CSV table of N, CA and C in Angstrom, one decimal:
chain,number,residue,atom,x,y,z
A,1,UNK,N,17.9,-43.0,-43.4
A,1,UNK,CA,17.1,-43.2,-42.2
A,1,UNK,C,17.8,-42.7,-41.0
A,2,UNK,N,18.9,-42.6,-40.8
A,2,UNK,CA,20.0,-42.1,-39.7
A,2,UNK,C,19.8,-41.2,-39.9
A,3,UNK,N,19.6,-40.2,-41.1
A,3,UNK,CA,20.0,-38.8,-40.5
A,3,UNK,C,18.4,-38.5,-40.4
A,4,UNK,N,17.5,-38.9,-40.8
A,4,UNK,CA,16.3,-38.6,-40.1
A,4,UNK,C,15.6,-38.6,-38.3
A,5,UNK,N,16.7,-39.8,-38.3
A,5,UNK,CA,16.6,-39.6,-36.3
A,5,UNK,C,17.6,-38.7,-36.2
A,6,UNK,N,18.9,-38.6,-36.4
A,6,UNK,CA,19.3,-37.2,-36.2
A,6,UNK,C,18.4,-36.2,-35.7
A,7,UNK,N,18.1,-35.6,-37.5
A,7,UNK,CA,17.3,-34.6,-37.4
A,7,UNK,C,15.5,-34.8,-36.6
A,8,UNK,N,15.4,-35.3,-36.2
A,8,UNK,CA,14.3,-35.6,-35.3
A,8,UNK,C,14.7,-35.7,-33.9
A,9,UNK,N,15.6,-36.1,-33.7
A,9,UNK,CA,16.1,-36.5,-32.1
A,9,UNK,C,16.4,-34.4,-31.8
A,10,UNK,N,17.5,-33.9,-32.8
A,10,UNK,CA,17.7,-32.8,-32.9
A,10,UNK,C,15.9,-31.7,-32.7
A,11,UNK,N,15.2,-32.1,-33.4
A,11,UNK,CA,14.0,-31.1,-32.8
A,11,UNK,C,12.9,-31.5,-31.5
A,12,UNK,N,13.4,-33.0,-31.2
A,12,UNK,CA,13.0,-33.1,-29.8
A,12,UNK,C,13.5,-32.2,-28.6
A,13,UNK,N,15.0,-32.2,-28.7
A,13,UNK,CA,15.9,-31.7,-28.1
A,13,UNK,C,15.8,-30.0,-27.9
A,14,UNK,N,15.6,-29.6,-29.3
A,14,UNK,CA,15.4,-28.1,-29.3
A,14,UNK,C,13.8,-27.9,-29.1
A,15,UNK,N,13.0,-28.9,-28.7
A,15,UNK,CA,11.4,-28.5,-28.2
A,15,UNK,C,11.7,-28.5,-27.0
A,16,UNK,N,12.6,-29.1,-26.8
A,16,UNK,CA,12.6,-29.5,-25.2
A,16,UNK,C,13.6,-27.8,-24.2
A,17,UNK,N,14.3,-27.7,-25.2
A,17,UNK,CA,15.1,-26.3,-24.7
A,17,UNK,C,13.6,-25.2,-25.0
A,18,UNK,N,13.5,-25.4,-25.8
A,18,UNK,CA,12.1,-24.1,-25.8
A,18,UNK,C,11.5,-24.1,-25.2
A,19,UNK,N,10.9,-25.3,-24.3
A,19,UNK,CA,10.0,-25.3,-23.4
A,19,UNK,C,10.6,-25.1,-21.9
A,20,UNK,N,11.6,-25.4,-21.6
A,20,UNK,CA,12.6,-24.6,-20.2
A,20,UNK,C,12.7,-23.5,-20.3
A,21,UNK,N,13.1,-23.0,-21.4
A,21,UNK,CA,13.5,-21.1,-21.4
A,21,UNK,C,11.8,-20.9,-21.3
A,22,UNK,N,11.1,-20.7,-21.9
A,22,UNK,CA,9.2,-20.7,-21.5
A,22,UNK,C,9.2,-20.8,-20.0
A,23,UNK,N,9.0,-21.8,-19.6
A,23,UNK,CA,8.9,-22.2,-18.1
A,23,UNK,C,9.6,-20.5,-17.3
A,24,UNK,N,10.9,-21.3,-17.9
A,24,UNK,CA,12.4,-20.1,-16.7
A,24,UNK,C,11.4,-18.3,-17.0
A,25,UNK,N,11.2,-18.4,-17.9
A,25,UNK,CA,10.3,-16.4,-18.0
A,25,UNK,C,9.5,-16.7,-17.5
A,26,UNK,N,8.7,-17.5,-17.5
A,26,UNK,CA,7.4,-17.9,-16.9
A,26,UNK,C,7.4,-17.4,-15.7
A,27,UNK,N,8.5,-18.4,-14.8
A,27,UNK,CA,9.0,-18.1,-13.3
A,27,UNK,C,9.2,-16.8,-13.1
A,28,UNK,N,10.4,-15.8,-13.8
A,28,UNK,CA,10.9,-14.9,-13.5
A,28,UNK,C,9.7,-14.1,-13.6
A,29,UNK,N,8.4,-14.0,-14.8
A,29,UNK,CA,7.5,-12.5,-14.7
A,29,UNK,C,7.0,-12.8,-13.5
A,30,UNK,N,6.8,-14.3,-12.9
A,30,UNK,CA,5.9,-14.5,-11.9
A,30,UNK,C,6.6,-13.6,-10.6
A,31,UNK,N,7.7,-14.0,-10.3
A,31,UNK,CA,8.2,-13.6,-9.3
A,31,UNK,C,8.5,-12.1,-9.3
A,32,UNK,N,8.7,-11.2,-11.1
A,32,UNK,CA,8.7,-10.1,-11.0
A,32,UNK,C,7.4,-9.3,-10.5
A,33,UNK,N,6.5,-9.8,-11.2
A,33,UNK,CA,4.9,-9.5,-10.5
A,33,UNK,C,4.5,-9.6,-9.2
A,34,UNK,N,4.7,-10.3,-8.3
A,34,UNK,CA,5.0,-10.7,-7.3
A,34,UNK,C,5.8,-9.6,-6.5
A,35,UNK,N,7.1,-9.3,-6.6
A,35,UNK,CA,7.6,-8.3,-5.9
A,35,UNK,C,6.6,-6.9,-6.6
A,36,UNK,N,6.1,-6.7,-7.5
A,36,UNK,CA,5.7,-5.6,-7.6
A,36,UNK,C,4.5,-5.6,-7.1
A,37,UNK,N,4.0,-6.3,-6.5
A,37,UNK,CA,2.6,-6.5,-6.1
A,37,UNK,C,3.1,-6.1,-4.5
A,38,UNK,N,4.2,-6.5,-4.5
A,38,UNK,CA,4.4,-6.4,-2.2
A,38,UNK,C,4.8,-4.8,-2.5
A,39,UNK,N,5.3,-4.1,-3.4
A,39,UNK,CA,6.0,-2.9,-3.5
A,39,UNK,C,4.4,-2.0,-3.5
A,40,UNK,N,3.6,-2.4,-4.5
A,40,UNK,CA,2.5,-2.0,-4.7
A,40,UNK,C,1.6,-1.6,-3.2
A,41,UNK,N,1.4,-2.4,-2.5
A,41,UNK,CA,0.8,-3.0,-1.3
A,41,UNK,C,1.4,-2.7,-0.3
A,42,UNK,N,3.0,-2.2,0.1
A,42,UNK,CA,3.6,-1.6,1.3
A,42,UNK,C,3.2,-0.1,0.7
A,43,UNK,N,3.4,0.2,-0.6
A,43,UNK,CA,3.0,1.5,-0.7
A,43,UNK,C,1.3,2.2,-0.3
A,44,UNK,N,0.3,1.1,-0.3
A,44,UNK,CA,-1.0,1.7,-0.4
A,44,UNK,C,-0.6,1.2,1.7
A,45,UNK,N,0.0,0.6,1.8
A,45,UNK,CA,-0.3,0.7,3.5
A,45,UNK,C,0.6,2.2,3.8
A,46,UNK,N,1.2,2.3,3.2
A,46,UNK,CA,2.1,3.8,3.6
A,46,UNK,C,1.3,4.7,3.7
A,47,UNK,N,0.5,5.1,2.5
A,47,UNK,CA,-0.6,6.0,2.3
A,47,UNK,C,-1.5,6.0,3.5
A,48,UNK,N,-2.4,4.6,3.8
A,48,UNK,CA,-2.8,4.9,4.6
A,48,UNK,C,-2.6,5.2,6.3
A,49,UNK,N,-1.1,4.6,6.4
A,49,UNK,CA,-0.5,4.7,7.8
A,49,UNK,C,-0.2,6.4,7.5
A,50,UNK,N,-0.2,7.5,6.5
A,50,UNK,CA,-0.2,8.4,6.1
A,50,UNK,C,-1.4,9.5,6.4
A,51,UNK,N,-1.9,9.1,6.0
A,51,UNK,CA,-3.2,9.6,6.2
A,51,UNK,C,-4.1,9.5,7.8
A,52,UNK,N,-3.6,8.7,8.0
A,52,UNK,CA,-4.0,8.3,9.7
A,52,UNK,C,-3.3,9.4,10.6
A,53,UNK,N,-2.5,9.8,10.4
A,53,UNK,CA,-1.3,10.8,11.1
A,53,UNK,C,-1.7,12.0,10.7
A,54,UNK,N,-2.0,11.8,9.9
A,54,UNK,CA,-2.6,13.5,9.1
A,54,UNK,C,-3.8,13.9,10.0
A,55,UNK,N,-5.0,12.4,9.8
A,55,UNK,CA,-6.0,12.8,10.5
A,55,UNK,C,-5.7,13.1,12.0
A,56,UNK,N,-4.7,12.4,12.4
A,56,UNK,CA,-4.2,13.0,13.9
A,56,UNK,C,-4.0,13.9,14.5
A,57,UNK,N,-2.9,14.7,13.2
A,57,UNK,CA,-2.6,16.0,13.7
A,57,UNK,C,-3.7,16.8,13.6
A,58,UNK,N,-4.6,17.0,12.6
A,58,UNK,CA,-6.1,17.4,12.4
A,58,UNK,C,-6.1,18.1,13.5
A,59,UNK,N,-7.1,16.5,14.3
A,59,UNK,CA,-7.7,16.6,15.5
A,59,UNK,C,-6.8,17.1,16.4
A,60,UNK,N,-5.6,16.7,16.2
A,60,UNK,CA,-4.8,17.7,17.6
A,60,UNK,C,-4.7,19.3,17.4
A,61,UNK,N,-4.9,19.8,16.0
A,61,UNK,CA,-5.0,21.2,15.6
A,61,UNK,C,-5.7,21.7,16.0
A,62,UNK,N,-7.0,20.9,15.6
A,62,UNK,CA,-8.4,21.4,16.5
A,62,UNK,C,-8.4,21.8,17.6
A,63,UNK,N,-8.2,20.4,18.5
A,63,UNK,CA,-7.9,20.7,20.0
A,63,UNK,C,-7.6,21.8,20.3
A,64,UNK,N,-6.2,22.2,19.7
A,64,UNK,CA,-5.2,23.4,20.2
A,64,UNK,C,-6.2,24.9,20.3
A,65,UNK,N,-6.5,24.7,18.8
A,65,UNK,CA,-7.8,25.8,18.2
A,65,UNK,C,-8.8,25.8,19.3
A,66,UNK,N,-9.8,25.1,19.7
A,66,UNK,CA,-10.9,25.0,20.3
A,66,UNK,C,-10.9,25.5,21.5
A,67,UNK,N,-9.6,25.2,22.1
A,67,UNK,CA,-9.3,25.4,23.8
A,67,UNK,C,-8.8,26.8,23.7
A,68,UNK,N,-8.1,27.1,22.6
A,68,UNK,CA,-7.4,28.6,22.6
A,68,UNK,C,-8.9,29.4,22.0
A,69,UNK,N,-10.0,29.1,21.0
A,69,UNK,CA,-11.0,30.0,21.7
A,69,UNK,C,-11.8,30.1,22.4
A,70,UNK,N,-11.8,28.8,23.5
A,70,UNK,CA,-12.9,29.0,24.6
A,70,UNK,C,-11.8,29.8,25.8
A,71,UNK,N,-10.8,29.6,25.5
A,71,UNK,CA,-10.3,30.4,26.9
A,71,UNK,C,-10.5,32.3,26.5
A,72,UNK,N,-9.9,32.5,25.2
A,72,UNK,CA,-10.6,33.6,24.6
A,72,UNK,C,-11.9,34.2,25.1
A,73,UNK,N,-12.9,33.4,24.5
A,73,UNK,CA,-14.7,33.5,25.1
A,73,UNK,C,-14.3,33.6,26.6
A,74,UNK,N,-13.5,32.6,27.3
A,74,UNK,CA,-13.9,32.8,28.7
A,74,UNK,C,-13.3,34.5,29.6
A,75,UNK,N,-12.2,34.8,28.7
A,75,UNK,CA,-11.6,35.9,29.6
A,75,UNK,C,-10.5,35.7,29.4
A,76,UNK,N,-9.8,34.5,29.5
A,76,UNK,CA,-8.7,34.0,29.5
A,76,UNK,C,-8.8,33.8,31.6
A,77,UNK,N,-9.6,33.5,32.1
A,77,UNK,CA,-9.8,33.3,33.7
A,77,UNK,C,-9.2,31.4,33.3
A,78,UNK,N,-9.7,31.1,34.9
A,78,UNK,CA,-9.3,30.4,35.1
A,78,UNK,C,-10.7,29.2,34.2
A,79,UNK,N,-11.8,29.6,34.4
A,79,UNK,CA,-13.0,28.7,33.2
A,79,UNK,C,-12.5,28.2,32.0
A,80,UNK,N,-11.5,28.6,31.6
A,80,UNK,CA,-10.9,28.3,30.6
A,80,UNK,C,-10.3,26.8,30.5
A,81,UNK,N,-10.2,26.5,31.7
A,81,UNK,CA,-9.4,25.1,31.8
A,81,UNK,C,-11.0,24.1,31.5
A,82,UNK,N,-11.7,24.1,32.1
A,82,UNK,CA,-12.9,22.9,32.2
A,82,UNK,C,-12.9,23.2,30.4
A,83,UNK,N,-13.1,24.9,29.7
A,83,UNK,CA,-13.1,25.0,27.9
A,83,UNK,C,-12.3,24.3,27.9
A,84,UNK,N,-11.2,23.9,28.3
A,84,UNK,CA,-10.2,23.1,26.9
A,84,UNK,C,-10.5,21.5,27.2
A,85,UNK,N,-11.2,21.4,28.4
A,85,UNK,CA,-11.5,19.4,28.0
A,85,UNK,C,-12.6,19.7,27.6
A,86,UNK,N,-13.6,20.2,27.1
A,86,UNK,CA,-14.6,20.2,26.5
A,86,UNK,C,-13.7,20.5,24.9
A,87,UNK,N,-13.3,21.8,24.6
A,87,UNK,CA,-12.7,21.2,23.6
A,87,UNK,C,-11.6,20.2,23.0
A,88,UNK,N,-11.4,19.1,23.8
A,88,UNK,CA,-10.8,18.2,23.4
A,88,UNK,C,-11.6,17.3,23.2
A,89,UNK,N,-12.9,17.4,23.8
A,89,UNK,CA,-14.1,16.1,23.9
A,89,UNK,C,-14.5,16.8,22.0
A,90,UNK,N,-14.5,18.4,21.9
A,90,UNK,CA,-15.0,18.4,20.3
A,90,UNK,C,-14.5,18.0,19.2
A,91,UNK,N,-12.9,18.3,19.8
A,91,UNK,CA,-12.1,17.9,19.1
A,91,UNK,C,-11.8,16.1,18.1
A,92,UNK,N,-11.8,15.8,19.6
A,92,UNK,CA,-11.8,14.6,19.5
A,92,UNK,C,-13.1,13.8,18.6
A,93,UNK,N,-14.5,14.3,18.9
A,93,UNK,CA,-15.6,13.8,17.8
A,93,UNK,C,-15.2,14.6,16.3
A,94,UNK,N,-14.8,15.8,16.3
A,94,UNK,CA,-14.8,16.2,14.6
A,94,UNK,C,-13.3,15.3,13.8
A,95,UNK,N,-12.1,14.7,14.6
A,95,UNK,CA,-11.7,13.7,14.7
A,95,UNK,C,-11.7,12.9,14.0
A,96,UNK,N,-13.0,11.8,15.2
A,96,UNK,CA,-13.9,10.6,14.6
A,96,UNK,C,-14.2,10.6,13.2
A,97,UNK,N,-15.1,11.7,13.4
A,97,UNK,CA,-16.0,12.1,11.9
A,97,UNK,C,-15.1,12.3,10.6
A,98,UNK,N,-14.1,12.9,10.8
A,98,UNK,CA,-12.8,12.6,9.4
A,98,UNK,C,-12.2,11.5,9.3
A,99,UNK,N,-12.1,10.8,10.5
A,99,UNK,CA,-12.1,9.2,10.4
A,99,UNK,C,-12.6,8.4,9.4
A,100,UNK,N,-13.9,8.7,10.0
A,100,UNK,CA,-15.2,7.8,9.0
A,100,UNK,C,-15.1,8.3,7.5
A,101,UNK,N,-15.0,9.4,7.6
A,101,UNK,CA,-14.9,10.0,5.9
A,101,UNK,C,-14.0,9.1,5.4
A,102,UNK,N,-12.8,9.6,5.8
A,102,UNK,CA,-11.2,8.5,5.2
A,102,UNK,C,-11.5,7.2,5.2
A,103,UNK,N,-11.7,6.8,6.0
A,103,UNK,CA,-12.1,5.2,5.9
A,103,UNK,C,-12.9,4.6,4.8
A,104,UNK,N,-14.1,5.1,4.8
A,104,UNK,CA,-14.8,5.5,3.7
A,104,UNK,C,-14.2,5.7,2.4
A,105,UNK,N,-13.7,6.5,2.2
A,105,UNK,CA,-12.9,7.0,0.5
A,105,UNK,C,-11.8,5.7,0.3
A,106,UNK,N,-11.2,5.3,1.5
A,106,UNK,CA,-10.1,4.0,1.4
A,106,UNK,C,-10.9,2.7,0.6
């Protein structure tokens, strides 16, 4: 009868360690998943803080473009200056419009 509580006290004991090491993995994938989720998630904000800059320089290429052929069209005179805020106003809407595309595919 004694060594039967032994041996029974003994697989209480070892259910009871089974179920802490369970728990302790349990915790750790949690927390592993967890950081890979914030890694995951600063990466997709990177992309898009990425992409936003992209579309930036875009529109500032444009700009550059637009104003360098209206001054072109104009003679290269002085009309050329009112061309380049007009093309910055074009600039600036084809811009927008890659905005909304991007936004859109995000």
């Amino acid at each position: 009868m004694a060594m039967k509580k032994v041996v029974d006290a003994a697989r209480l004991q070892s259910a009871q360690f089974l179920r802490e090491q369970h728990e302790a993995i349990e915790t750790e994938e949690t927390e592993r998943l967890r950081a890979e989720q914030a890694v995951a998630d600063d990466l997709r904000r990177q992309i898009r803080e990425a992409k936003e800059l992209t579309w930036q320089n875009e529109a500032r290429l444009a700009e550059r473009r637009l104003a360098s052929l209206r001054q072109q069209l104009s003679g290269g005179t002085g009309a050329g200056v009112g061309g380049a805020d007009g093309a910055a106003d074009a600039a600036g809407d084809v811009g927008e419009a890659g905005r909304g595309g991007g936004a859109a595919a995000i």
